[in-house]
Amino acid sequence: MREVTTQQRTPAVPAGREKRPSSTSEAAELLRATQGSVLLRGGATKLDWAGRVDEPDLLIDTSDLAGVLTHNPADMTASVGGGTRLTALQRHLKGDGQWLALDPPTAETGATVAGLLAAGDSGPSRLRYGGIRDLVIGVTLILADGTVARAGGHVIKNVAGYDLAKLVHGSLGSLAMIAEVVVRLHPRPSGALTITGTADADQATAAAVAIAAGPFEPSAVEWISQSGSGTLLVKTEGAAGYLDSSRSQLTSMLDGLGVTTRQLSDEDAETSWQEHAAAVRGEEQETVVRICTLPTRLGGLTSDALDIAAAADVEARLISSVSLGMHTVRIRGGDAQGHATAFTELRERALAQGASVLLRSRSFEVDGLVDALGPPPSTVELLKRIKTQFDPAGRFAPQRFHPWY
């Protein structure tokens, strides 16, 4: 699968202050020998997430901290350098009929294993396999003062030490540099089936609930909004006999909900999932927001997004991992003020209903018009203490979580 290039928004750094260490020890020595703020950059696919990072004194590019360090096919584990691109790891594992069960939309644009862990990013297959936090069994971290910390290991049931992998999950490079990652693997599915149909948000929700209550074990249930309706994608994986049974039962169940379905050919399915990934990533000049709710909130969220967008003279598109309650809203068209107004109002409504909201991308014109983070969560004091414990000088990712801390 070819990799898609995107515009990178790395803050400028002074000449000579961009470094590419090639080993954990070299990266640790680099941090010990320097002072000032630090930005960690892997595939540069998530630099826009949350708050913008200020111009750093030092930029550490992890591109040379890459490669498969160990791979034990019998134990189904592997360790990789943090800068390893997910696509490169999947190619390596394919020869042994294995894969790291992740399919994030940013994989095609160069996402690295450490970057995915730091961002907590995942894709449609999270429904069956869990997210990256469920697949990482060990990490090697480098703290801001150059201290190297290790947790977990190559044994899946290893419970020794603090679970540092879950601590840095979603930290967006603000706590530590992820130098090495140990992951558990899965057998590569022997076959896959994708069924699609036209459905509105309520039908998609009903389908997700019915599938969850049924005998199915789908790998993904996704809904992509379109003008007046949307497209439902349901993916199952396994042996031929299981796929045949799933096809019959899923088709019958969805037909009963008013969703007329058809099976996609392997080629059409691959194209549809690539288009889905591109839709989740969004395009230049769009404001992209991730909102996590109860799965049954899709209908209400869709109505809110469309109403808010119309009032702000912009357009809203939704892509939903409906069974997981993870929704992506793309705000497009109109002007910067319209984007800011729509995003702010949408976040206020979502937070009032107990949702979580993450701003994933926006144009620089929108930056000065929005509060990227919004009101702090109830856990903000705990987050501050963790930041102080791991990075007391505040070196990593300055302003990423400003004004929370």
GROMACS .gro file of C-alpha atoms in nm:
model
  405
    1MET     CA    1   0.000   0.000   0.000
    2ARG     CA    2   0.146   0.335  -0.101
    3GLU     CA    3   0.204   0.602   0.159
    4VAL     CA    4   0.022   0.932   0.123
    5THR     CA    5   0.215   1.251   0.182
    6THR     CA    6   0.067   1.539   0.377
    7GLN     CA    7   0.181   1.886   0.464
    8GLN     CA    8   0.383   1.879   0.786
    9ARG     CA    9   0.350   2.164   1.031
   10THR     CA   10   0.669   2.126   1.233
   11PRO     CA   11   0.751   2.448   1.420
   12ALA     CA   12   1.070   2.618   1.306
   13VAL     CA   13   1.383   2.551   1.511
   14PRO     CA   14   1.713   2.739   1.516
   15ALA     CA   15   1.978   2.617   1.271
   16GLY     CA   16   2.164   2.314   1.401
   17ARG     CA   17   1.905   2.238   1.668
   18GLU     CA   18   1.735   1.951   1.485
   19LYS     CA   19   1.889   1.618   1.585
   20ARG     CA   20   1.837   1.258   1.470
   21PRO     CA   21   1.978   1.017   1.729
   22SER     CA   22   2.030   0.661   1.607
   23SER     CA   23   2.015   0.478   1.942
   24THR     CA   24   1.855   0.501   2.283
   25SER     CA   25   2.187   0.583   2.446
   26GLU     CA   26   2.255   0.861   2.195
   27ALA     CA   27   1.911   1.012   2.252
   28ALA     CA   28   1.957   0.995   2.628
   29GLU     CA   29   2.296   1.165   2.607
   30LEU     CA   30   2.148   1.434   2.384
   31LEU     CA   31   1.886   1.518   2.646
   32ARG     CA   32   2.141   1.510   2.926
   33ALA     CA   33   2.370   1.749   2.739
   34THR     CA   34   2.108   2.009   2.646
   35GLN     CA   35   1.863   2.243   2.812
   36GLY     CA   36   1.548   2.416   2.696
   37SER     CA   37   1.228   2.299   2.532
   38VAL     CA   38   1.207   1.983   2.320
   39LEU     CA   39   0.970   1.869   2.046
   40LEU     CA   40   0.967   1.500   1.956
   41ARG     CA   41   0.882   1.426   1.593
   42GLY     CA   42   0.815   1.087   1.438
   43GLY     CA   43   0.601   1.077   1.126
   44ALA     CA   44   0.472   1.432   1.194
   45THR     CA   45   0.113   1.313   1.147
   46LYS     CA   46  -0.026   1.450   1.474
   47LEU     CA   47   0.159   1.775   1.537
   48ASP     CA   48  -0.173   1.962   1.511
   49TRP     CA   49  -0.348   1.762   1.781
   50ALA     CA   50  -0.457   1.961   2.089
   51GLY     CA   51  -0.258   2.282   2.146
   52ARG     CA   52   0.014   2.405   1.911
   53VAL     CA   53   0.365   2.347   2.041
   54ASP     CA   54   0.577   2.659   2.076
   55GLU     CA   55   0.897   2.692   1.873
   56PRO     CA   56   1.127   2.446   2.054
   57ASP     CA   57   1.492   2.491   2.142
   58LEU     CA   58   1.556   2.136   2.025
   59LEU     CA   59   1.372   1.912   1.781
   60ILE     CA   60   1.444   1.540   1.806
   61ASP     CA   61   1.358   1.348   1.491
   62THR     CA   62   1.310   0.978   1.568
   63SER     CA   63   1.346   0.857   1.208
   64ASP     CA   64   1.673   0.678   1.283
   65LEU     CA   65   1.534   0.507   1.593
   66ALA     CA   66   1.359   0.265   1.364
   67GLY     CA   67   1.357  -0.101   1.273
   68VAL     CA   68   1.247  -0.435   1.413
   69LEU     CA   69   1.478  -0.516   1.705
   70THR     CA   70   1.341  -0.862   1.781
   71HIS     CA   71   1.056  -1.073   1.645
   72ASN     CA   72   0.950  -1.399   1.805
   73PRO     CA   73   0.683  -1.552   1.579
   74ALA     CA   74   0.620  -1.842   1.818
   75ASP     CA   75   0.544  -1.610   2.111
   76MET     CA   76   0.379  -1.359   1.878
   77THR     CA   77   0.572  -1.061   2.012
   78ALA     CA   78   0.807  -0.806   1.858
   79SER     CA   79   1.011  -0.511   1.975
   80VAL     CA   80   1.073  -0.210   1.753
   81GLY     CA   81   1.242   0.127   1.765
   82GLY     CA   82   0.995   0.401   1.847
   83GLY     CA   83   1.050   0.571   1.511
   84THR     CA   84   0.945   0.261   1.315
   85ARG     CA   85   0.666   0.335   1.073
   86LEU     CA   86   0.365   0.111   1.119
   87THR     CA   87   0.357   0.026   0.748
   88ALA     CA   88   0.719  -0.095   0.764
   89LEU     CA   89   0.645  -0.313   1.066
   90GLN     CA   90   0.340  -0.466   0.897
   91ARG     CA   91   0.547  -0.552   0.590
   92HIS     CA   92   0.804  -0.727   0.808
   93LEU     CA   93   0.541  -0.926   0.996
   94LYS     CA   94   0.347  -1.028   0.686
   95GLY     CA   95   0.601  -1.294   0.592
   96ASP     CA   96   0.518  -1.485   0.911
   97GLY     CA   97   0.144  -1.445   0.867
   98GLN     CA   98   0.119  -1.196   1.153
   99TRP     CA   99   0.035  -0.831   1.205
  100LEU     CA  100   0.011  -0.565   1.471
  101ALA     CA  101  -0.368  -0.537   1.488
  102LEU     CA  102  -0.386  -0.164   1.419
  103ASP     CA  103  -0.524   0.020   1.118
  104PRO     CA  104  -0.514   0.391   1.210
  105PRO     CA  105  -0.598   0.638   0.932
  106THR     CA  106  -0.256   0.799   0.978
  107ALA     CA  107  -0.067   0.479   0.888
  108GLU     CA  108  -0.058   0.573   0.520
  109THR     CA  109   0.082   0.916   0.600
  110GLY     CA  110   0.380   0.780   0.793
  111ALA     CA  111   0.261   0.723   1.151
  112THR     CA  112   0.523   0.562   1.376
  113VAL     CA  113   0.464   0.307   1.651
  114ALA     CA  114   0.578   0.548   1.923
  115GLY     CA  115   0.369   0.827   1.775
  116LEU     CA  116   0.059   0.608   1.775
  117LEU     CA  117   0.115   0.521   2.140
  118ALA     CA  118   0.182   0.883   2.237
  119ALA     CA  119  -0.136   0.993   2.057
  120GLY     CA  120  -0.353   0.698   2.155
  121ASP     CA  121  -0.448   0.664   1.788
  122SER     CA  122  -0.634   0.365   1.651
  123GLY     CA  123  -0.859   0.267   1.362
  124PRO     CA  124  -1.175   0.072   1.281
  125SER     CA  125  -1.028  -0.262   1.394
  126ARG     CA  126  -1.020  -0.137   1.753
  127LEU     CA  127  -1.369  -0.283   1.778
  128ARG     CA  128  -1.229  -0.637   1.766
  129TYR     CA  129  -0.866  -0.609   1.875
  130GLY     CA  130  -0.860  -0.310   2.110
  131GLY     CA  131  -0.643  -0.002   2.079
  132ILE     CA  132  -0.267   0.029   2.090
  133ARG     CA  133  -0.269   0.049   2.471
  134ASP     CA  134  -0.404  -0.308   2.467
  135LEU     CA  135  -0.129  -0.430   2.234
  136VAL     CA  136   0.181  -0.279   2.395
  137ILE     CA  137   0.345  -0.500   2.659
  138GLY     CA  138   0.668  -0.310   2.716
  139VAL     CA  139   0.834   0.027   2.658
  140THR     CA  140   1.166   0.201   2.695
  141LEU     CA  141   1.128   0.570   2.779
  142ILE     CA  142   1.380   0.852   2.798
  143LEU     CA  143   1.291   1.125   3.044
  144ALA     CA  144   1.373   1.492   2.993
  145ASP     CA  145   1.692   1.466   3.203
  146GLY     CA  146   1.819   1.170   3.001
  147THR     CA  147   1.714   0.901   3.247
  148VAL     CA  148   1.623   0.574   3.071
  149ALA     CA  149   1.324   0.388   3.216
  150ARG     CA  150   1.199   0.045   3.112
  151ALA     CA  151   0.873  -0.130   3.193
  152GLY     CA  152   0.715  -0.458   3.087
  153GLY     CA  153   0.896  -0.693   2.853
  154HIS     CA  154   0.856  -0.965   2.594
  155VAL     CA  155   0.619  -1.183   2.797
  156ILE     CA  156   0.253  -1.100   2.750
  157LYS     CA  157   0.160  -1.175   3.115
  158ASN     CA  158   0.452  -0.977   3.256
  159VAL     CA  159   0.317  -0.764   3.541
  160ALA     CA  160   0.643  -0.636   3.689
  161GLY     CA  161   0.686  -0.264   3.750
  162TYR     CA  162   0.470   0.036   3.668
  163ASP     CA  163   0.263   0.025   3.350
  164LEU     CA  164   0.446   0.314   3.185
  165ALA     CA  165   0.301   0.230   2.844
  166LYS     CA  166  -0.050   0.320   2.957
  167LEU     CA  167   0.082   0.630   3.132
  168VAL     CA  168   0.232   0.776   2.814
  169HIS     CA  169  -0.067   0.662   2.606
  170GLY     CA  170  -0.230   0.984   2.484
  171SER     CA  171   0.036   1.211   2.636
  172LEU     CA  172   0.120   1.362   2.294
  173GLY     CA  173   0.493   1.369   2.360
  174SER     CA  174   0.461   1.574   2.678
  175LEU     CA  175   0.595   1.325   2.934
  176ALA     CA  176   0.880   1.124   2.783
  177MET     CA  177   1.044   1.010   2.463
  178ILE     CA  178   0.929   0.661   2.362
  179ALA     CA  179   1.248   0.498   2.235
  180GLU     CA  180   1.143   0.132   2.207
  181VAL     CA  181   0.809  -0.048   2.208
  182VAL     CA  182   0.730  -0.418   2.264
  183VAL     CA  183   0.401  -0.534   2.113
  184ARG     CA  184   0.187  -0.845   2.105
  185LEU     CA  185   0.086  -0.968   1.762
  186HIS     CA  186  -0.210  -1.144   1.604
  187PRO     CA  187  -0.239  -1.394   1.319
  188ARG     CA  188  -0.312  -1.222   0.992
  189PRO     CA  189  -0.677  -1.296   0.899
  190SER     CA  190  -0.715  -1.560   0.630
  191GLY     CA  191  -0.999  -1.369   0.465
  192ALA     CA  192  -1.214  -1.060   0.498
  193LEU     CA  193  -1.564  -0.955   0.400
  194THR     CA  194  -1.699  -0.600   0.373
  195ILE     CA  195  -2.071  -0.533   0.348
  196THR     CA  196  -2.200  -0.184   0.270
  197GLY     CA  197  -2.536  -0.016   0.256
  198THR     CA  198  -2.706   0.322   0.263
  199ALA     CA  199  -2.817   0.420   0.613
  200ASP     CA  200  -2.898   0.733   0.808
  201ALA     CA  201  -2.752   0.794   1.154
  202ASP     CA  202  -3.041   0.628   1.338
  203GLN     CA  203  -3.025   0.320   1.116
  204ALA     CA  204  -2.649   0.300   1.166
  205THR     CA  205  -2.698   0.315   1.543
  206ALA     CA  206  -2.966   0.045   1.532
  207ALA     CA  207  -2.737  -0.171   1.320
  208ALA     CA  208  -2.448  -0.131   1.564
  209VAL     CA  209  -2.669  -0.224   1.860
  210ALA     CA  210  -2.813  -0.527   1.680
  211ILE     CA  211  -2.468  -0.645   1.572
  212ALA     CA  212  -2.337  -0.613   1.928
  213ALA     CA  213  -2.629  -0.820   2.058
  214GLY     CA  214  -2.592  -1.086   1.790
  215PRO     CA  215  -2.354  -1.376   1.730
  216PHE     CA  216  -2.120  -1.167   1.518
  217GLU     CA  217  -1.764  -1.062   1.589
  218PRO     CA  218  -1.708  -0.784   1.335
  219SER     CA  219  -1.374  -0.614   1.292
  220ALA     CA  220  -1.531  -0.279   1.215
  221VAL     CA  221  -1.868  -0.103   1.200
  222GLU     CA  222  -1.826   0.242   1.045
  223TRP     CA  223  -2.063   0.509   0.918
  224ILE     CA  224  -1.974   0.793   0.683
  225SER     CA  225  -2.224   1.076   0.650
  226GLN     CA  226  -2.334   1.200   0.311
  227SER     CA  227  -2.588   1.455   0.200
  228GLY     CA  228  -2.914   1.347   0.363
  229SER     CA  229  -2.794   1.001   0.464
  230GLY     CA  230  -2.472   0.802   0.487
  231THR     CA  231  -2.283   0.484   0.409
  232LEU     CA  232  -2.253   0.194   0.652
  233LEU     CA  233  -1.946  -0.031   0.630
  234VAL     CA  234  -1.932  -0.361   0.822
  235LYS     CA  235  -1.619  -0.574   0.809
  236THR     CA  236  -1.572  -0.929   0.931
  237GLU     CA  237  -1.257  -1.142   0.915
  238GLY     CA  238  -1.187  -1.513   0.936
  239ALA     CA  239  -1.208  -1.842   0.748
  240ALA     CA  240  -1.430  -1.889   0.444
  241GLY     CA  241  -1.700  -2.079   0.634
  242TYR     CA  242  -1.731  -1.810   0.897
  243LEU     CA  243  -1.745  -1.536   0.634
  244ASP     CA  244  -2.024  -1.717   0.446
  245SER     CA  245  -2.228  -1.751   0.766
  246SER     CA  246  -2.165  -1.389   0.863
  247ARG     CA  247  -2.265  -1.264   0.519
  248SER     CA  248  -2.601  -1.439   0.535
  249GLN     CA  249  -2.684  -1.336   0.890
  250LEU     CA  250  -2.564  -0.977   0.860
  251THR     CA  251  -2.750  -0.923   0.533
  252SER     CA  252  -3.072  -1.058   0.681
  253MET     CA  253  -3.041  -0.852   0.997
  254LEU     CA  254  -2.958  -0.526   0.815
  255ASP     CA  255  -3.237  -0.580   0.563
  256GLY     CA  256  -3.475  -0.603   0.859
  257LEU     CA  257  -3.356  -0.257   0.968
  258GLY     CA  258  -3.425  -0.111   0.625
  259VAL     CA  259  -3.060  -0.112   0.516
  260THR     CA  260  -3.025  -0.266   0.171
  261THR     CA  261  -2.677  -0.417   0.156
  262ARG     CA  262  -2.427  -0.549  -0.095
  263GLN     CA  263  -2.096  -0.723  -0.061
  264LEU     CA  264  -1.790  -0.542  -0.192
  265SER     CA  265  -1.527  -0.716  -0.398
  266ASP     CA  266  -1.181  -0.733  -0.243
  267GLU     CA  267  -1.063  -0.449  -0.468
  268ASP     CA  268  -1.366  -0.230  -0.397
  269ALA     CA  269  -1.338  -0.302  -0.025
  270GLU     CA  270  -0.975  -0.191  -0.018
  271THR     CA  271  -1.068   0.128  -0.202
  272SER     CA  272  -1.357   0.195   0.038
  273TRP     CA  273  -1.138   0.154   0.345
  274GLN     CA  274  -0.869   0.379   0.196
  275GLU     CA  275  -1.134   0.644   0.129
  276HIS     CA  276  -1.261   0.599   0.484
  277ALA     CA  277  -0.911   0.658   0.624
  278ALA     CA  278  -0.871   0.971   0.412
  279ALA     CA  279  -1.207   1.099   0.533
  280VAL     CA  280  -1.105   1.057   0.898
  281ARG     CA  281  -0.776   1.240   0.838
  282GLY     CA  282  -0.956   1.530   0.673
  283GLU     CA  283  -0.813   1.777   0.425
  284GLU     CA  284  -0.614   2.097   0.435
  285GLN     CA  285  -0.814   2.396   0.562
  286GLU     CA  286  -1.062   2.172   0.742
  287THR     CA  287  -1.115   2.171   1.117
  288VAL     CA  288  -1.119   1.810   1.236
  289VAL     CA  289  -1.259   1.714   1.577
  290ARG     CA  290  -1.277   1.377   1.754
  291ILE     CA  291  -1.577   1.334   1.987
  292CYS     CA  292  -1.625   1.024   2.202
  293THR     CA  293  -1.974   0.950   2.331
  294LEU     CA  294  -2.202   0.661   2.408
  295PRO     CA  295  -2.258   0.468   2.082
  296THR     CA  296  -2.628   0.557   2.087
  297ARG     CA  297  -2.548   0.930   2.069
  298LEU     CA  298  -2.465   0.926   1.697
  299GLY     CA  299  -2.809   1.050   1.588
  300GLY     CA  300  -2.810   1.342   1.830
  301LEU     CA  301  -2.450   1.435   1.750
  302THR     CA  302  -2.525   1.431   1.378
  303SER     CA  303  -2.825   1.660   1.423
  304ASP     CA  304  -2.625   1.895   1.646
  305ALA     CA  305  -2.333   1.911   1.403
  306LEU     CA  306  -2.552   1.983   1.101
  307ASP     CA  307  -2.756   2.250   1.282
  308ILE     CA  308  -2.448   2.421   1.424
  309ALA     CA  309  -2.267   2.413   1.089
  310ALA     CA  310  -2.565   2.563   0.906
  311ALA     CA  311  -2.589   2.847   1.159
  312ALA     CA  312  -2.215   2.920   1.118
  313ASP     CA  313  -2.238   2.904   0.737
  314VAL     CA  314  -2.001   2.606   0.712
  315GLU     CA  315  -2.045   2.239   0.629
  316ALA     CA  316  -2.010   1.940   0.864
  317ARG     CA  317  -1.931   1.580   0.771
  318LEU     CA  318  -1.921   1.290   1.018
  319ILE     CA  319  -1.732   0.964   1.017
  320SER     CA  320  -1.824   0.737   1.305
  321SER     CA  321  -1.689   0.419   1.459
  322VAL     CA  322  -2.047   0.383   1.565
  323SER     CA  323  -2.010   0.068   1.776
  324LEU     CA  324  -1.730   0.235   1.973
  325GLY     CA  325  -1.893   0.576   2.010
  326MET     CA  326  -1.591   0.743   1.848
  327HIS     CA  327  -1.690   1.012   1.600
  328THR     CA  328  -1.489   1.239   1.372
  329VAL     CA  329  -1.645   1.570   1.267
  330ARG     CA  330  -1.498   1.758   0.971
  331ILE     CA  331  -1.586   2.128   0.951
  332ARG     CA  332  -1.528   2.261   0.601
  333GLY     CA  333  -1.605   2.554   0.373
  334GLY     CA  334  -1.691   2.902   0.493
  335ASP     CA  335  -1.433   3.117   0.670
  336ALA     CA  336  -1.210   3.090   0.977
  337GLN     CA  337  -1.464   3.258   1.203
  338GLY     CA  338  -1.730   3.012   1.092
  339HIS     CA  339  -1.500   2.720   1.173
  340ALA     CA  340  -1.420   2.866   1.516
  341THR     CA  341  -1.784   2.930   1.596
  342ALA     CA  342  -1.897   2.585   1.485
  343PHE     CA  343  -1.617   2.406   1.671
  344THR     CA  344  -1.674   2.598   1.995
  345GLU     CA  345  -2.050   2.545   1.993
  346LEU     CA  346  -2.015   2.177   1.901
  347ARG     CA  347  -1.768   2.120   2.183
  348GLU     CA  348  -1.992   2.296   2.436
  349ARG     CA  349  -2.288   2.076   2.345
  350ALA     CA  350  -2.080   1.758   2.346
  351LEU     CA  351  -1.919   1.832   2.683
  352ALA     CA  352  -2.258   1.912   2.834
  353GLN     CA  353  -2.365   1.558   2.744
  354GLY     CA  354  -2.061   1.393   2.900
  355ALA     CA  355  -1.854   1.348   2.584
  356SER     CA  356  -1.480   1.396   2.543
  357VAL     CA  357  -1.352   1.624   2.268
  358LEU     CA  358  -1.012   1.652   2.097
  359LEU     CA  359  -0.924   1.911   1.835
  360ARG     CA  360  -0.714   1.726   1.578
  361SER     CA  361  -0.643   1.981   1.310
  362ARG     CA  362  -0.730   2.331   1.198
  363SER     CA  363  -0.584   2.603   0.983
  364PHE     CA  364  -0.354   2.863   1.132
  365GLU     CA  365  -0.623   3.122   1.061
  366VAL     CA  366  -0.858   2.939   1.300
  367ASP     CA  367  -0.589   2.912   1.570
  368GLY     CA  368  -0.626   3.264   1.704
  369LEU     CA  369  -1.004   3.234   1.723
  370VAL     CA  370  -1.040   2.917   1.932
  371ASP     CA  371  -0.942   2.776   2.267
  372ALA     CA  372  -0.785   2.450   2.150
  373LEU     CA  373  -0.839   2.259   2.475
  374GLY     CA  374  -1.150   2.405   2.630
  375PRO     CA  375  -1.238   2.370   3.000
  376PRO     CA  376  -1.000   2.146   3.199
  377PRO     CA  377  -1.117   1.800   3.306
  378SER     CA  378  -1.174   1.706   3.668
  379THR     CA  379  -0.842   1.518   3.659
  380VAL     CA  380  -0.634   1.823   3.568
  381GLU     CA  381  -0.461   1.845   3.908
  382LEU     CA  382  -0.354   1.481   3.877
  383LEU     CA  383  -0.228   1.546   3.524
  384LYS     CA  384  -0.024   1.841   3.651
  385ARG     CA  385   0.138   1.626   3.919
  386ILE     CA  386   0.228   1.356   3.668
  387LYS     CA  387   0.380   1.616   3.436
  388THR     CA  388   0.582   1.762   3.723
  389GLN     CA  389   0.703   1.418   3.828
  390PHE     CA  390   0.816   1.313   3.481
  391ASP     CA  391   0.922   1.648   3.336
  392PRO     CA  392   0.974   1.898   3.620
  393ALA     CA  393   1.140   2.157   3.394
  394GLY     CA  394   0.855   2.139   3.144
  395ARG     CA  395   1.087   2.060   2.853
  396PHE     CA  396   0.872   1.831   2.643
  397ALA     CA  397   0.605   1.968   2.405
  398PRO     CA  398   0.571   2.320   2.551
  399GLN     CA  399   0.217   2.460   2.525
  400ARG     CA  400   0.068   2.128   2.409
  401PHE     CA  401  -0.173   2.132   2.705
  402HIS     CA  402  -0.173   2.507   2.775
  403PRO     CA  403  -0.353   2.657   2.966
  404TRP     CA  404  -0.426   2.343   3.166
  405TYR     CA  405  -0.055   2.315   3.253
   0.00000   0.00000   0.00000
